[in-house]
Coordinates of C-alpha atoms in Angstrom, one line a residue:
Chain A
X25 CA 0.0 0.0 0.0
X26 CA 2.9 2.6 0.7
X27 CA 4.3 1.7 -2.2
X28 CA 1.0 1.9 -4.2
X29 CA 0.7 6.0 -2.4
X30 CA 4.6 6.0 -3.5
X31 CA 3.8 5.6 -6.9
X32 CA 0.8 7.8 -7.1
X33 CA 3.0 10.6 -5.7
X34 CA 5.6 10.1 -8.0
X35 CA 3.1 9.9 -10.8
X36 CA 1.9 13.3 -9.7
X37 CA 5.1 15.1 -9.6
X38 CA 6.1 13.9 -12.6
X39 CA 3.1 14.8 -14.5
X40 CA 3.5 19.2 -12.4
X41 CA 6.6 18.9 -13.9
X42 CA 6.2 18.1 -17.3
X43 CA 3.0 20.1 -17.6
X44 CA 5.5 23.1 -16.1
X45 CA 8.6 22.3 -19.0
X46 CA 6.1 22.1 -21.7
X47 CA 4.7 25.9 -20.4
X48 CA 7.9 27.2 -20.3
X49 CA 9.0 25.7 -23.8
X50 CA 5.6 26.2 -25.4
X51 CA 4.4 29.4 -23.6
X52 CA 7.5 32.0 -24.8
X53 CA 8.7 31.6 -28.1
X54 CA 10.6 34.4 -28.1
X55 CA 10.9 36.1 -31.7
X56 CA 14.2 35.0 -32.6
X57 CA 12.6 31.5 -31.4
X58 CA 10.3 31.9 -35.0
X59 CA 11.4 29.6 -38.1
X60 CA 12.4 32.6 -41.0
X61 CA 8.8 31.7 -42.3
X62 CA 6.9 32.6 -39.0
X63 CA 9.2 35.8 -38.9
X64 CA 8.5 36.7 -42.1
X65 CA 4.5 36.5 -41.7
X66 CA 4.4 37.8 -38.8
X67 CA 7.0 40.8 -39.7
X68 CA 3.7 43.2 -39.0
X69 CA 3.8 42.2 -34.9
X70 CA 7.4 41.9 -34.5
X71 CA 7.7 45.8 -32.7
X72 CA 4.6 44.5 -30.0
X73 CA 5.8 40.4 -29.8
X74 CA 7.6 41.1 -26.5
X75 CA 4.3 42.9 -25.5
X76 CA 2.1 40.0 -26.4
X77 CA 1.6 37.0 -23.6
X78 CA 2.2 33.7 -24.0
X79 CA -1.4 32.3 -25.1
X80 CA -1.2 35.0 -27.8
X81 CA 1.8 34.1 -29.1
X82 CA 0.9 30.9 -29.7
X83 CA -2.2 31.8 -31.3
X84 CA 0.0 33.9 -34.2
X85 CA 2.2 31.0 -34.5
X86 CA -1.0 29.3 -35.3
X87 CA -2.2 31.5 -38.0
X88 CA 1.2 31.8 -39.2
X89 CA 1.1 27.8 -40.1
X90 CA -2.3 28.4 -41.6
X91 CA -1.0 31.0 -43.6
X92 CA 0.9 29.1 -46.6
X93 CA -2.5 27.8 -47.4
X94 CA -4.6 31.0 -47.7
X95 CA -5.3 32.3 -50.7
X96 CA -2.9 35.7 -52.2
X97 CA -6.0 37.8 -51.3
X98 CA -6.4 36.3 -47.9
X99 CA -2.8 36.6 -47.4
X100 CA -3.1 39.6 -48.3
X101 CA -5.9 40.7 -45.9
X102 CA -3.9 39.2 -43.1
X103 CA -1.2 41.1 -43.7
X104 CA -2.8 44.5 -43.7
X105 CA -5.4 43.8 -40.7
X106 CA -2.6 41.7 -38.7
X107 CA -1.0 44.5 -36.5
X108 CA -5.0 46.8 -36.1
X109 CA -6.1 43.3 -34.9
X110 CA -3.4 43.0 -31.7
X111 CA -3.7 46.5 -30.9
X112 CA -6.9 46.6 -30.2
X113 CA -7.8 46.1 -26.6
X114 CA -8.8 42.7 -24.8
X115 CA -12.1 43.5 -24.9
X116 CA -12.5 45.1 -28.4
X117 CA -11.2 41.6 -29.8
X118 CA -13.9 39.7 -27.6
X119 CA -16.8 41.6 -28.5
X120 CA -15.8 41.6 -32.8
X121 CA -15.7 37.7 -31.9
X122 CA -18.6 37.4 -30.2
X123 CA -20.3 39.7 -33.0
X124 CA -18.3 37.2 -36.0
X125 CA -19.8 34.2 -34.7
X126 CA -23.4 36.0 -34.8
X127 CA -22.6 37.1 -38.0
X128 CA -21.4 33.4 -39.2
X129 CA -24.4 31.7 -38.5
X130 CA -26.9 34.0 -41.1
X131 CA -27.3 31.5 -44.7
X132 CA -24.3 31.5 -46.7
X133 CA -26.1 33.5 -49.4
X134 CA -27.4 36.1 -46.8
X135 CA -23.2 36.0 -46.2
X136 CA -22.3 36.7 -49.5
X137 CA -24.0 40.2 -49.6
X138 CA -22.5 41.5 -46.7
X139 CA -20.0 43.1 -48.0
X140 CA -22.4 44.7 -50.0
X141 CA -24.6 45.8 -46.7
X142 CA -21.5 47.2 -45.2
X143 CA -21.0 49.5 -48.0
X144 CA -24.5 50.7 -47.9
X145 CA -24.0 51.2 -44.1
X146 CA -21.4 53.3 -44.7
X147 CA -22.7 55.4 -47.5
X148 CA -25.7 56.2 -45.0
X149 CA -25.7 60.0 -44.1
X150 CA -23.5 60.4 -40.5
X151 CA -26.6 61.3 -38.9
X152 CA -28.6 57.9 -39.4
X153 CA -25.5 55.8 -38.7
X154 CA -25.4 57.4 -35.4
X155 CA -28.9 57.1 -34.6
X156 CA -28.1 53.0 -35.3
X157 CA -25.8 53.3 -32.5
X158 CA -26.8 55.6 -29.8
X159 CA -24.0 56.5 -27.7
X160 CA -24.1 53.8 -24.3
X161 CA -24.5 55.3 -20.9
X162 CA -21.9 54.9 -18.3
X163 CA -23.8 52.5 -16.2
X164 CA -24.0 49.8 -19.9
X165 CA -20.6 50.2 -20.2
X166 CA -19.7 49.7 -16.7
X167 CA -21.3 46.2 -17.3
Chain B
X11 CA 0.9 -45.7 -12.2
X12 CA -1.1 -43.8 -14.6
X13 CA -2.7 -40.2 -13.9
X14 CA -6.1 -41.2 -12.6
X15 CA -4.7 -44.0 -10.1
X16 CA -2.0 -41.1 -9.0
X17 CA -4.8 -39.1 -8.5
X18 CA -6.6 -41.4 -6.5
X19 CA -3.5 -42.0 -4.2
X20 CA -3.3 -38.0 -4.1
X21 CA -6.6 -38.3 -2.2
X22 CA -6.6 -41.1 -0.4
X23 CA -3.6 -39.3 1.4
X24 CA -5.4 -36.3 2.0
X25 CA -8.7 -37.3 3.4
X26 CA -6.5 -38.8 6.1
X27 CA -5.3 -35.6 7.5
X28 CA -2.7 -34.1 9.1
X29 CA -1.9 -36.0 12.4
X30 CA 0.7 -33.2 14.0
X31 CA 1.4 -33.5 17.8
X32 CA 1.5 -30.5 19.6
X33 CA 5.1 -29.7 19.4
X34 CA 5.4 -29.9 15.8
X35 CA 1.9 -27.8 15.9
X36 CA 3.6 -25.3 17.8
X37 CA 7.0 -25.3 15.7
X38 CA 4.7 -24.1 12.8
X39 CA 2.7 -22.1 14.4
X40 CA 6.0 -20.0 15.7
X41 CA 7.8 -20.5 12.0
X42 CA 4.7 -18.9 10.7
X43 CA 5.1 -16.1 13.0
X44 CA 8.6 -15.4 11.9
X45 CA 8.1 -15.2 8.7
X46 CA 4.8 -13.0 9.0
X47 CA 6.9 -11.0 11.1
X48 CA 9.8 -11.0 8.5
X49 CA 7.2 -9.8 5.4
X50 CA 5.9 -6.5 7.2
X51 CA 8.8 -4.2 6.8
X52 CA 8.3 -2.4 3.4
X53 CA 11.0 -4.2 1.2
X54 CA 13.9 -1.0 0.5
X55 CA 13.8 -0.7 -3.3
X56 CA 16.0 0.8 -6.0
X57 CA 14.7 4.2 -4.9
X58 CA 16.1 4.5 -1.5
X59 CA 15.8 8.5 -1.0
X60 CA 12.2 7.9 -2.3
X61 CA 11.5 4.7 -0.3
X62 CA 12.6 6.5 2.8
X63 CA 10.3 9.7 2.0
X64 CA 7.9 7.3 1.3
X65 CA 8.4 5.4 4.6
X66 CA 8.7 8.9 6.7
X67 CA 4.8 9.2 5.1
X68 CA 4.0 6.1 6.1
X69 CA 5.0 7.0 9.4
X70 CA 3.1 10.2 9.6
X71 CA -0.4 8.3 8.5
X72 CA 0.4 6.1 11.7
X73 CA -2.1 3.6 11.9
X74 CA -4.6 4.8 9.4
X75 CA -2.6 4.1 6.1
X76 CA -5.3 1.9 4.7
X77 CA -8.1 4.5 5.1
X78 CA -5.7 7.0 4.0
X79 CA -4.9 5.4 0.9
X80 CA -8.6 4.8 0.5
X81 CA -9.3 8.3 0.6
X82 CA -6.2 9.8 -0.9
X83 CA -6.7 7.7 -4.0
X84 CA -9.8 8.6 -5.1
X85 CA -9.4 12.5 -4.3
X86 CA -6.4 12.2 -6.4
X87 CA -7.6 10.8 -9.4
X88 CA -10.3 12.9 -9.1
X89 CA -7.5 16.1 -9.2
X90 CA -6.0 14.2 -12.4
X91 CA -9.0 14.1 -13.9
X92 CA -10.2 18.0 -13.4
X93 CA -6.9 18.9 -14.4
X94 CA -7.2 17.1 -17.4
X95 CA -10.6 18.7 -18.3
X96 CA -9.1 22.2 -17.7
X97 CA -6.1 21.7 -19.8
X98 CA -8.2 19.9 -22.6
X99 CA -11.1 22.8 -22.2
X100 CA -8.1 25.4 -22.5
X101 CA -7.0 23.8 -25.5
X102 CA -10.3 23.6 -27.2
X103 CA -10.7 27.5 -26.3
X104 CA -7.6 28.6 -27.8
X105 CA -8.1 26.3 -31.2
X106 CA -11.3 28.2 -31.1
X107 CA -10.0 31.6 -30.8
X108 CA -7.4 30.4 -33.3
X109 CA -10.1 29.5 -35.8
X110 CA -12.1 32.7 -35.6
X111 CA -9.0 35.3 -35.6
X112 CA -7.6 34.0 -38.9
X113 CA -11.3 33.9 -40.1
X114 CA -11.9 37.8 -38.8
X115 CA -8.2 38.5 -40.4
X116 CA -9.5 37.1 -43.6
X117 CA -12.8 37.5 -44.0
X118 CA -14.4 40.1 -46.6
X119 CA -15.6 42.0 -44.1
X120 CA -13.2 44.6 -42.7
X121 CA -12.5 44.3 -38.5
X122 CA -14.1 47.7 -38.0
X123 CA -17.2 46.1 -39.4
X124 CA -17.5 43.3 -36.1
X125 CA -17.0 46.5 -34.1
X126 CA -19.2 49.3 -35.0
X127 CA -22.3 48.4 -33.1
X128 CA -24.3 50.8 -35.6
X129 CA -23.6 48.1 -38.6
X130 CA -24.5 45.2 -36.0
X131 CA -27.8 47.3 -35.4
X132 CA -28.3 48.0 -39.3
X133 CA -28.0 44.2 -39.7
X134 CA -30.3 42.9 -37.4
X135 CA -33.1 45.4 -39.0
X136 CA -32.2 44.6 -42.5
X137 CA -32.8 40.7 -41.3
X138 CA -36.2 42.2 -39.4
X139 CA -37.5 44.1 -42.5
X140 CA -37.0 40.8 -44.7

């Protein structure tokens, strides 16, 4: 039986530790840690890549090993929205994701026009696109 | 001889018993003892420092090693298991994240579009008017 507990404790220890050397080699690549390719599509973050936490980095690392099989335009896109994306502030990101994944689920032919409905949005006069978003009061936004 | 007649033999011997007087009874009994005795200590194995950590345990649990272990067991696999949930559910949250950034970063809608609450609002009454 002691050695049964033995075991178990040993099990457990082992298993902290690894979980702790796989955070510390998983959780900061630092920059010069990057394979050329990473580097070279992700050249937009590299000023803010000390700035960016662990979880965050390994995010971009994962888009980065997506990116060889976007399309040019999608590359493209990437590219150019890459760097507004990370500045924007924690809860910025989660609210355009939240708002993305009410957006995905309309039809895919209701999808296809949206592009077309954002243009229209934005050709409305100022005056009705501010009355589509009345400014929030503090006590919403405290929320 | 063959294997049913040894057999046979086999049995005939042991339905008479075991006729022991009571010194050889006793003999047993005490050689029995001994090596009882001899079996309890927990055998030092080819991890001493652990077996001794493991011993000074032991120790601490006194008498209640059994219940202990009964307990300690359980609660621990139960810890394994939660931590295995978290670190799975962790995963799954960060493949999801993963999934819709590069999906935001190239999608045909521009970022400022999932963030101006005024084209979120013209949506939802475009979809209410048809």
């Amino acid at each position: 039986m002691r050695r049964a507990l033995l075991v178990l404790a040993l099990c457990l220890a082992a298993g902290a530790a690894g979980a702790q050397t796989s955070k510390v080699k998983g959780g900061k690549p630092a920059w010069a840690e990057l394979t050329v390719e990473q580097q070279h599509t992700l050249a937009p973050l590299k000023a803010d890549w000390e700035s960016l936490d662990p979880d965050r980095r390994r995010k971009w690392i994962g888009i980065a090993k997506r990116y060889p099989g976007m399309k040019p335009q999608e590359q493209e896109r990437v590219q150019r929205r890459m760097q507004a994306w990370a500045k924007l502030t924690p809860e910025q990101r989660r609210q355009a994701r939240e708002n993305y994944k009410r957006i995905a689920k309309v039809p895919p032919e209701e999808r296809g026009k949206l592009g077309e409905q954002w243009a229209e949005y934005q050709a409305l006069p100022p005056s009705e696109r501010q009355n589509l978003a009345p400014p929030q009061t503090p006590a919403r936004k405290k929320k | 001889m063959n294997e049913s007649q040894f057999g046979d033999k086999i049995r005939h011997i042991l339905n008479q018993g075991l006729s022991l007087d009571s010194r050889k009874a006793a003999r047993l009994q005490a050689a029995r003892e001994l090596a009882l005795a001899r079996k309890r200590p927990e055998p030092v194995g080819v991890l001493a420092s652990a077996g001794v950590w493991a011993g000074n345990m032991a120790g601490d649990f006194g008498g209640w090693t059994g219940l202990s272990l009964r307990l300690l067991v359980p609660v621990a696999m139960l810890l394994i298991g939660f931590g295995a949930i978290y670190t799975w559910q962790q995963n799954q949250r960060a493949a999801e994240v993963e999934e819709i950034d590069a999906q935001l970063l190239t999608g045909d809608l521009p970022i400022d579009a999932y963030l101006d609450r005024g084209f979120q609002n013209y949506l939802k009454t475009r979809a209410a008017e048809e």
